[in-house]
Coordinates of C-alpha atoms and ligand atoms in Angstrom, one line a residue:
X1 CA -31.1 -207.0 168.6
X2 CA -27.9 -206.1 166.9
X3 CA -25.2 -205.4 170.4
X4 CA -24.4 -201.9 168.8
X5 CA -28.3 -200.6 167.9
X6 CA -29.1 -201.9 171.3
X7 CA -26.4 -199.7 172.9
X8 CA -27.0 -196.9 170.7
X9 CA -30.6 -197.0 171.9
X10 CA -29.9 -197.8 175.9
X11 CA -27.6 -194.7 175.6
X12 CA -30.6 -192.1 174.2
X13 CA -32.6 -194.0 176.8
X14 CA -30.3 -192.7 179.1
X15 CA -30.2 -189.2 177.8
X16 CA -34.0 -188.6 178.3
X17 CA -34.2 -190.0 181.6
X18 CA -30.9 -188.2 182.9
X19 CA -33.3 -185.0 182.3
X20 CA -36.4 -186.1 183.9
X21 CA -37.6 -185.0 187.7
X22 CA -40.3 -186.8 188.1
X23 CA -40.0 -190.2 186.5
X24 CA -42.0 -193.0 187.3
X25 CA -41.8 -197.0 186.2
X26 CA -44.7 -199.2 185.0
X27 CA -43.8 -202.5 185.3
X28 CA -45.8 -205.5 184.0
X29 CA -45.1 -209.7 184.0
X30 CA -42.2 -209.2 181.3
X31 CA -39.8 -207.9 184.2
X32 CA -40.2 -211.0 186.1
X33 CA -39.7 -213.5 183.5
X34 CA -36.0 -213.6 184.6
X35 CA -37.0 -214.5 187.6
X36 CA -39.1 -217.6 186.8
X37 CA -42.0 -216.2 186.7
X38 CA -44.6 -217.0 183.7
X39 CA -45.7 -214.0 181.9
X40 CA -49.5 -214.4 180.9
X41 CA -48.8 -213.3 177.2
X42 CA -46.2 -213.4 174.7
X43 CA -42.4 -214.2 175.0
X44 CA -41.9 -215.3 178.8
X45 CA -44.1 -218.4 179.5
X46 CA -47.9 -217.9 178.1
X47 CA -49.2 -219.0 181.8
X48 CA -52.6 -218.1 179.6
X49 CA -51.8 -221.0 177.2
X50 CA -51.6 -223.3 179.8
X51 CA -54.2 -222.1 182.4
X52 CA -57.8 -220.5 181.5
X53 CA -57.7 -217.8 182.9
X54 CA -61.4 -217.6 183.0
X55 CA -61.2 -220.0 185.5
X56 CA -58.2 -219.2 187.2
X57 CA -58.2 -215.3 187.4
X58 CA -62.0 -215.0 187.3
X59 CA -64.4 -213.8 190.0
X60 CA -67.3 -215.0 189.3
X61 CA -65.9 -218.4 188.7
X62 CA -63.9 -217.9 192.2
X63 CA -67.2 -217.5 193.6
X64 CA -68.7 -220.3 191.4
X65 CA -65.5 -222.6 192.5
X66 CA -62.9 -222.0 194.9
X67 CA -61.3 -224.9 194.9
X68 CA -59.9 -224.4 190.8
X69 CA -58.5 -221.2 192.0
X70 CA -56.6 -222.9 195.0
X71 CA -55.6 -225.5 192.7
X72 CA -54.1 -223.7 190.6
X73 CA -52.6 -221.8 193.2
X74 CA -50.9 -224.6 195.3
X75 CA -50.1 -226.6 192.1
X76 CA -48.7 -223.7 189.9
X77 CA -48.5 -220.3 190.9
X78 CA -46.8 -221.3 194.6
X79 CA -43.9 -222.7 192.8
X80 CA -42.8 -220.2 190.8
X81 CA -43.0 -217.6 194.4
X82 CA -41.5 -220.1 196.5
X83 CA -38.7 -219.8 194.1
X84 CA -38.8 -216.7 192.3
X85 CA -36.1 -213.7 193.3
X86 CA -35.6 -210.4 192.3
X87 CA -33.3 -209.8 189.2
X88 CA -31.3 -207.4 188.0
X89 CA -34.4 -205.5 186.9
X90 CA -36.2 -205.5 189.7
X91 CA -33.0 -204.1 191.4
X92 CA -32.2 -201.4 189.3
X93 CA -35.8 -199.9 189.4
X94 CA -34.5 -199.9 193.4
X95 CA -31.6 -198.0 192.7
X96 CA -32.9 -195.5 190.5
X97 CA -35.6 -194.9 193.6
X98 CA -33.0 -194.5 196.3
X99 CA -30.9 -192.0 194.1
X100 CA -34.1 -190.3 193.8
X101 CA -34.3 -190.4 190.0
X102 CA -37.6 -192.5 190.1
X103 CA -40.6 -191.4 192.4
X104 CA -42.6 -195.0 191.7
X105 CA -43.3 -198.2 190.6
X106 CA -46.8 -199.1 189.2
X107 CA -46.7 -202.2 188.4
X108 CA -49.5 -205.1 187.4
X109 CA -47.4 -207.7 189.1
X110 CA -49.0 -209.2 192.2
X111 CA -45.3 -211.3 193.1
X112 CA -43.9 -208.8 195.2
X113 CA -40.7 -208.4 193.9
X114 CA -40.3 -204.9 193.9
X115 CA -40.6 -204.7 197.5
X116 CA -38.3 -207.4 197.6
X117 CA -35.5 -206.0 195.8
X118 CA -35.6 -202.5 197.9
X119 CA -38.6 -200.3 196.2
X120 CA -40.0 -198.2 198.7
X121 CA -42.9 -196.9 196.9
X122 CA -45.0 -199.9 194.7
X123 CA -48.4 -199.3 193.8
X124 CA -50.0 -202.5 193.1
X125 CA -52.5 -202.5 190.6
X126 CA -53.7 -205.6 191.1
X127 CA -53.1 -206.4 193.8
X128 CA -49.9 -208.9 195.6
X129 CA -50.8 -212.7 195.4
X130 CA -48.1 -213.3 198.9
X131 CA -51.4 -211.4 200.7
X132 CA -54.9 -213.3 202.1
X133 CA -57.9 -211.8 203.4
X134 CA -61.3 -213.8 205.3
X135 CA -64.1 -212.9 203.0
X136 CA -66.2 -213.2 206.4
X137 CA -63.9 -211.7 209.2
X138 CA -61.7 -209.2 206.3
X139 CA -58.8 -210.7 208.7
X140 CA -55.3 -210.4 206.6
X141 CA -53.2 -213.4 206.0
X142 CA -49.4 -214.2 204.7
X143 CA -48.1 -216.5 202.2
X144 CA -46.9 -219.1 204.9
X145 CA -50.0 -219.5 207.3
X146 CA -52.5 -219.8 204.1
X147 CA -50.0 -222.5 202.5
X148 CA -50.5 -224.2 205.5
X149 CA -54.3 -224.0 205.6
X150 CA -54.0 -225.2 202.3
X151 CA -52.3 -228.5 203.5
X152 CA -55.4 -229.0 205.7
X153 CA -57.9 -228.1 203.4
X154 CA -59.4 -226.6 199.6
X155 CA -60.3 -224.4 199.5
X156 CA -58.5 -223.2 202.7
X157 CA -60.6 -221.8 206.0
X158 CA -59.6 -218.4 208.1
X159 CA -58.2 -219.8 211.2
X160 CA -59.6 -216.9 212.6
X161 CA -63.3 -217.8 212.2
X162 CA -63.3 -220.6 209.6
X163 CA -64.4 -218.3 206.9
X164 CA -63.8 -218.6 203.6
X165 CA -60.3 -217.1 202.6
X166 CA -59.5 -215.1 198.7
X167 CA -56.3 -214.0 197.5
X168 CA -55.5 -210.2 197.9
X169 CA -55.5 -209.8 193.9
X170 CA -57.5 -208.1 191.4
X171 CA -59.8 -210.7 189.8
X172 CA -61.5 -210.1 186.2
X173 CA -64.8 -208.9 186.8
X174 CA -63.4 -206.6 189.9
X175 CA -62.7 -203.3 190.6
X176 CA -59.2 -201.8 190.8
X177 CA -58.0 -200.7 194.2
X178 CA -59.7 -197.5 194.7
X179 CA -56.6 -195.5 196.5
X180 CA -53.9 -197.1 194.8
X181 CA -55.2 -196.4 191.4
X182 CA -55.8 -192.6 192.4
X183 CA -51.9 -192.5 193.6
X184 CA -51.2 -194.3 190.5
X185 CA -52.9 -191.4 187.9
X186 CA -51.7 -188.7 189.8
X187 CA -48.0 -190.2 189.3
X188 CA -48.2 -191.0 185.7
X189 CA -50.0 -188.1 185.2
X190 CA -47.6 -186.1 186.7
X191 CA -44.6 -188.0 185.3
X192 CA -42.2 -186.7 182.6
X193 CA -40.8 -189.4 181.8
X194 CA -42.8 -192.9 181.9
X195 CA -40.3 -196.3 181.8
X196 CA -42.9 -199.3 180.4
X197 CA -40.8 -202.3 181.5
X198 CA -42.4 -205.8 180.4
X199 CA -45.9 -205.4 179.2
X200 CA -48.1 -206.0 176.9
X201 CA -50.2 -203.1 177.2
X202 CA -53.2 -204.7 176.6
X203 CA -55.5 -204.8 180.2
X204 CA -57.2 -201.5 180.6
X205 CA -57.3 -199.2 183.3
X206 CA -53.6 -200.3 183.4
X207 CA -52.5 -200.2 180.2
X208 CA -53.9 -196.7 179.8
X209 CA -51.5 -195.2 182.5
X210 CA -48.5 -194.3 180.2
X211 CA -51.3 -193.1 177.9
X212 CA -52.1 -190.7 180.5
X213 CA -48.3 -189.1 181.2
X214 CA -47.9 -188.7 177.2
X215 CA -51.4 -186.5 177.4
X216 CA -49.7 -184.4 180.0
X217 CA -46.4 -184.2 178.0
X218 CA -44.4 -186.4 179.3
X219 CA -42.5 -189.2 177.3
X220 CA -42.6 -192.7 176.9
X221 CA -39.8 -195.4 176.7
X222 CA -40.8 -198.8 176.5
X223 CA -38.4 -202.2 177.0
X224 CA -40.6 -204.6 176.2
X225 CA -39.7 -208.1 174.2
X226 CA -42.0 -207.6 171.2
X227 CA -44.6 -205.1 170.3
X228 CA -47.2 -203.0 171.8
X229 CA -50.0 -201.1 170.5
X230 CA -47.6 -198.3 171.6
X231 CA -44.6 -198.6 169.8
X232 CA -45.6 -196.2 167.6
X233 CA -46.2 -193.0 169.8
X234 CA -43.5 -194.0 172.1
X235 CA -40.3 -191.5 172.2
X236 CA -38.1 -194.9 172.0
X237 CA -38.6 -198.7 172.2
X238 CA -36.1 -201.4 172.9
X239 CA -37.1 -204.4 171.9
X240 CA -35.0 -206.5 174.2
X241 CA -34.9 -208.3 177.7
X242 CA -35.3 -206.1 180.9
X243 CA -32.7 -207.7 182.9
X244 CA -30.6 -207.1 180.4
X245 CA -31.5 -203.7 179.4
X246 CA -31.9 -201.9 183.2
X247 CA -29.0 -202.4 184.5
X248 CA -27.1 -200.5 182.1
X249 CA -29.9 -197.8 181.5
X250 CA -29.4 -197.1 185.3
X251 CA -26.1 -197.5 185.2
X252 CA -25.4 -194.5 182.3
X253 CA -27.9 -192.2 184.2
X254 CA -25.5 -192.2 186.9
X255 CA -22.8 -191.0 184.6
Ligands
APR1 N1 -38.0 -208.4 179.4 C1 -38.9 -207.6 178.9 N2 -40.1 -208.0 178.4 C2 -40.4 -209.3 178.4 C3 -39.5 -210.3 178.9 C4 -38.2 -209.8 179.4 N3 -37.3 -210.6 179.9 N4 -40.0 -211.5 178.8 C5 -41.3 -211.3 178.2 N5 -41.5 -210.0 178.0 C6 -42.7 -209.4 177.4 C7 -43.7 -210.3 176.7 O1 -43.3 -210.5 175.4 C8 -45.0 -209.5 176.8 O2 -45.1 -208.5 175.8 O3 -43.4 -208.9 178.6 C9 -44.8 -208.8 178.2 C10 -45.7 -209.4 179.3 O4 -47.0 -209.2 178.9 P1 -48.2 -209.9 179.7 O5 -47.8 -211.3 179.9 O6 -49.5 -209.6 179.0 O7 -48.1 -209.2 181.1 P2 -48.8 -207.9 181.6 O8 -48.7 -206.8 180.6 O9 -48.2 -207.6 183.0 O10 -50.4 -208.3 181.8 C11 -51.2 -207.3 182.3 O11 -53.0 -209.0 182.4 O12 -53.3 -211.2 182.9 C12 -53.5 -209.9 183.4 O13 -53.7 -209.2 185.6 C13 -52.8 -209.8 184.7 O14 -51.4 -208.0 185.4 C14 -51.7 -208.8 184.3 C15 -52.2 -208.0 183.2

């Protein structure tokens, strides 16, 4: 995008969101692309078109076979975590909290980099892929004890009571976190301004959050690296990279 329209448009970004009071971010794989990690769909990586993720991100396969859901795991998606930081993205959406400006991330993102970069108050849709739990004992695991089960064994084994063990993440075929979902209407409900930051818009209940704020009259921005099915009853897109685009958007609203 031409540097001036992409200014022009940062800048009336800015100008709504100087206004709002109750502002809240939805946050999807796009916003972590800068940090190496693989967005599922479109610019970004296409983990889909390397990975089925009707294997990978399935339940009933889970349950069918473990051990191509730990593969994938230890062979792919630790990689990217082991390495992946917060950028400049992820920290502005921290600022914007601490000034008070923002009252909330919802994001789809299970990498944790939010609550890396300083965000207080995440609500994980789907769940955060650095947490383990026994499916016998419901005991809770980290990133680095399960990595070392994993050495031992695949699938991996609760050292608790030699259970079975899942990742803390929303498979297809489950249910959304009950409580976190609630907190996450109620905000984007609530919200009068809604800041969609790298998604496709496309997995429902999710996508169907900013939906939601619009119905209560509040407006939506999108950054987003190609379309949406809501460009077109969005109050503004930018069409460009969230690193890119954040820092400056938070940076004019302080102005
Ligand atoms: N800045 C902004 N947007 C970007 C960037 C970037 N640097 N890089 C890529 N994008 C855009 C992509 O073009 C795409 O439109 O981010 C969007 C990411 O879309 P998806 O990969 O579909 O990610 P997301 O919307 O979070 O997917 C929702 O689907 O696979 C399931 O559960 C998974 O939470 C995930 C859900």
């Amino acid at each position: 995008m031409a540097d001036k329209s992409l200014q022009s448009l940062i800048s009336r970004a800015a100008g709504l969101c100087r206004g709002a009071e109750r502002m809240v971010a939805f946050t999807g794989a796009g916003i972590s692309a800068d940090s190496g990690i693989p967005t599922y769909r479109g610019a970004g990586g296409g983990l889909w078109s390397k990975y089925d993720p009707d294997k990978y991100a399935n339940i009933n396969y889970f349950r069918k076979d473990p051990s191509y859901y730990w593969r994938f795991f230890r062979d792919v998606r630790h990689s990217f975590l082991d390495a992946a930081r917060p950028n400049t993205a992820h920290e502005a959406l921290a600022q914007l909290e601490s000034s008070g400006k923002l009252k909330a991330v919802i994001t789809q993102n299970i990498d944790g980099l939010h609550q890396e970069a300083g965000s207080a108050r995440v609500l994980e849709l789907h769940g955060n892929t650095r947490r383990f739990l026994c499916q016998q004992c419901a005991t809770v695991f980290g990133l680095t004890v399960v990595w070392e089960r994993l050495q031992a064994s695949l699938p991996p084994t609760c050292p608790e009571c030699g259970g079975e063990l899942r990742p803390d993440v929303v498979l297809f075929g489950e249910m959304l976190p009950e409580t976190v979902l609630r907190e996450a209407v109620e905000a984007a409900r609530t919200a009068d301004v809604i800041l969609v930051v790298g998604s496709s818009l496309v997995v429902h209940p999710a996508a169907g959050l900013p939906v939601l704020t619009m119905e209560h009259g509040g407006r939506l921005i999108i950054v987003n690296v190609g379309e949406t099915p809501l460009d077109g009853v969005a109050t503004l897109k930018i069409d460009a990279g969230a690193a890119e685009v954040l820092p400056q958007l938070v940076g004019l609203m302080a102005q």
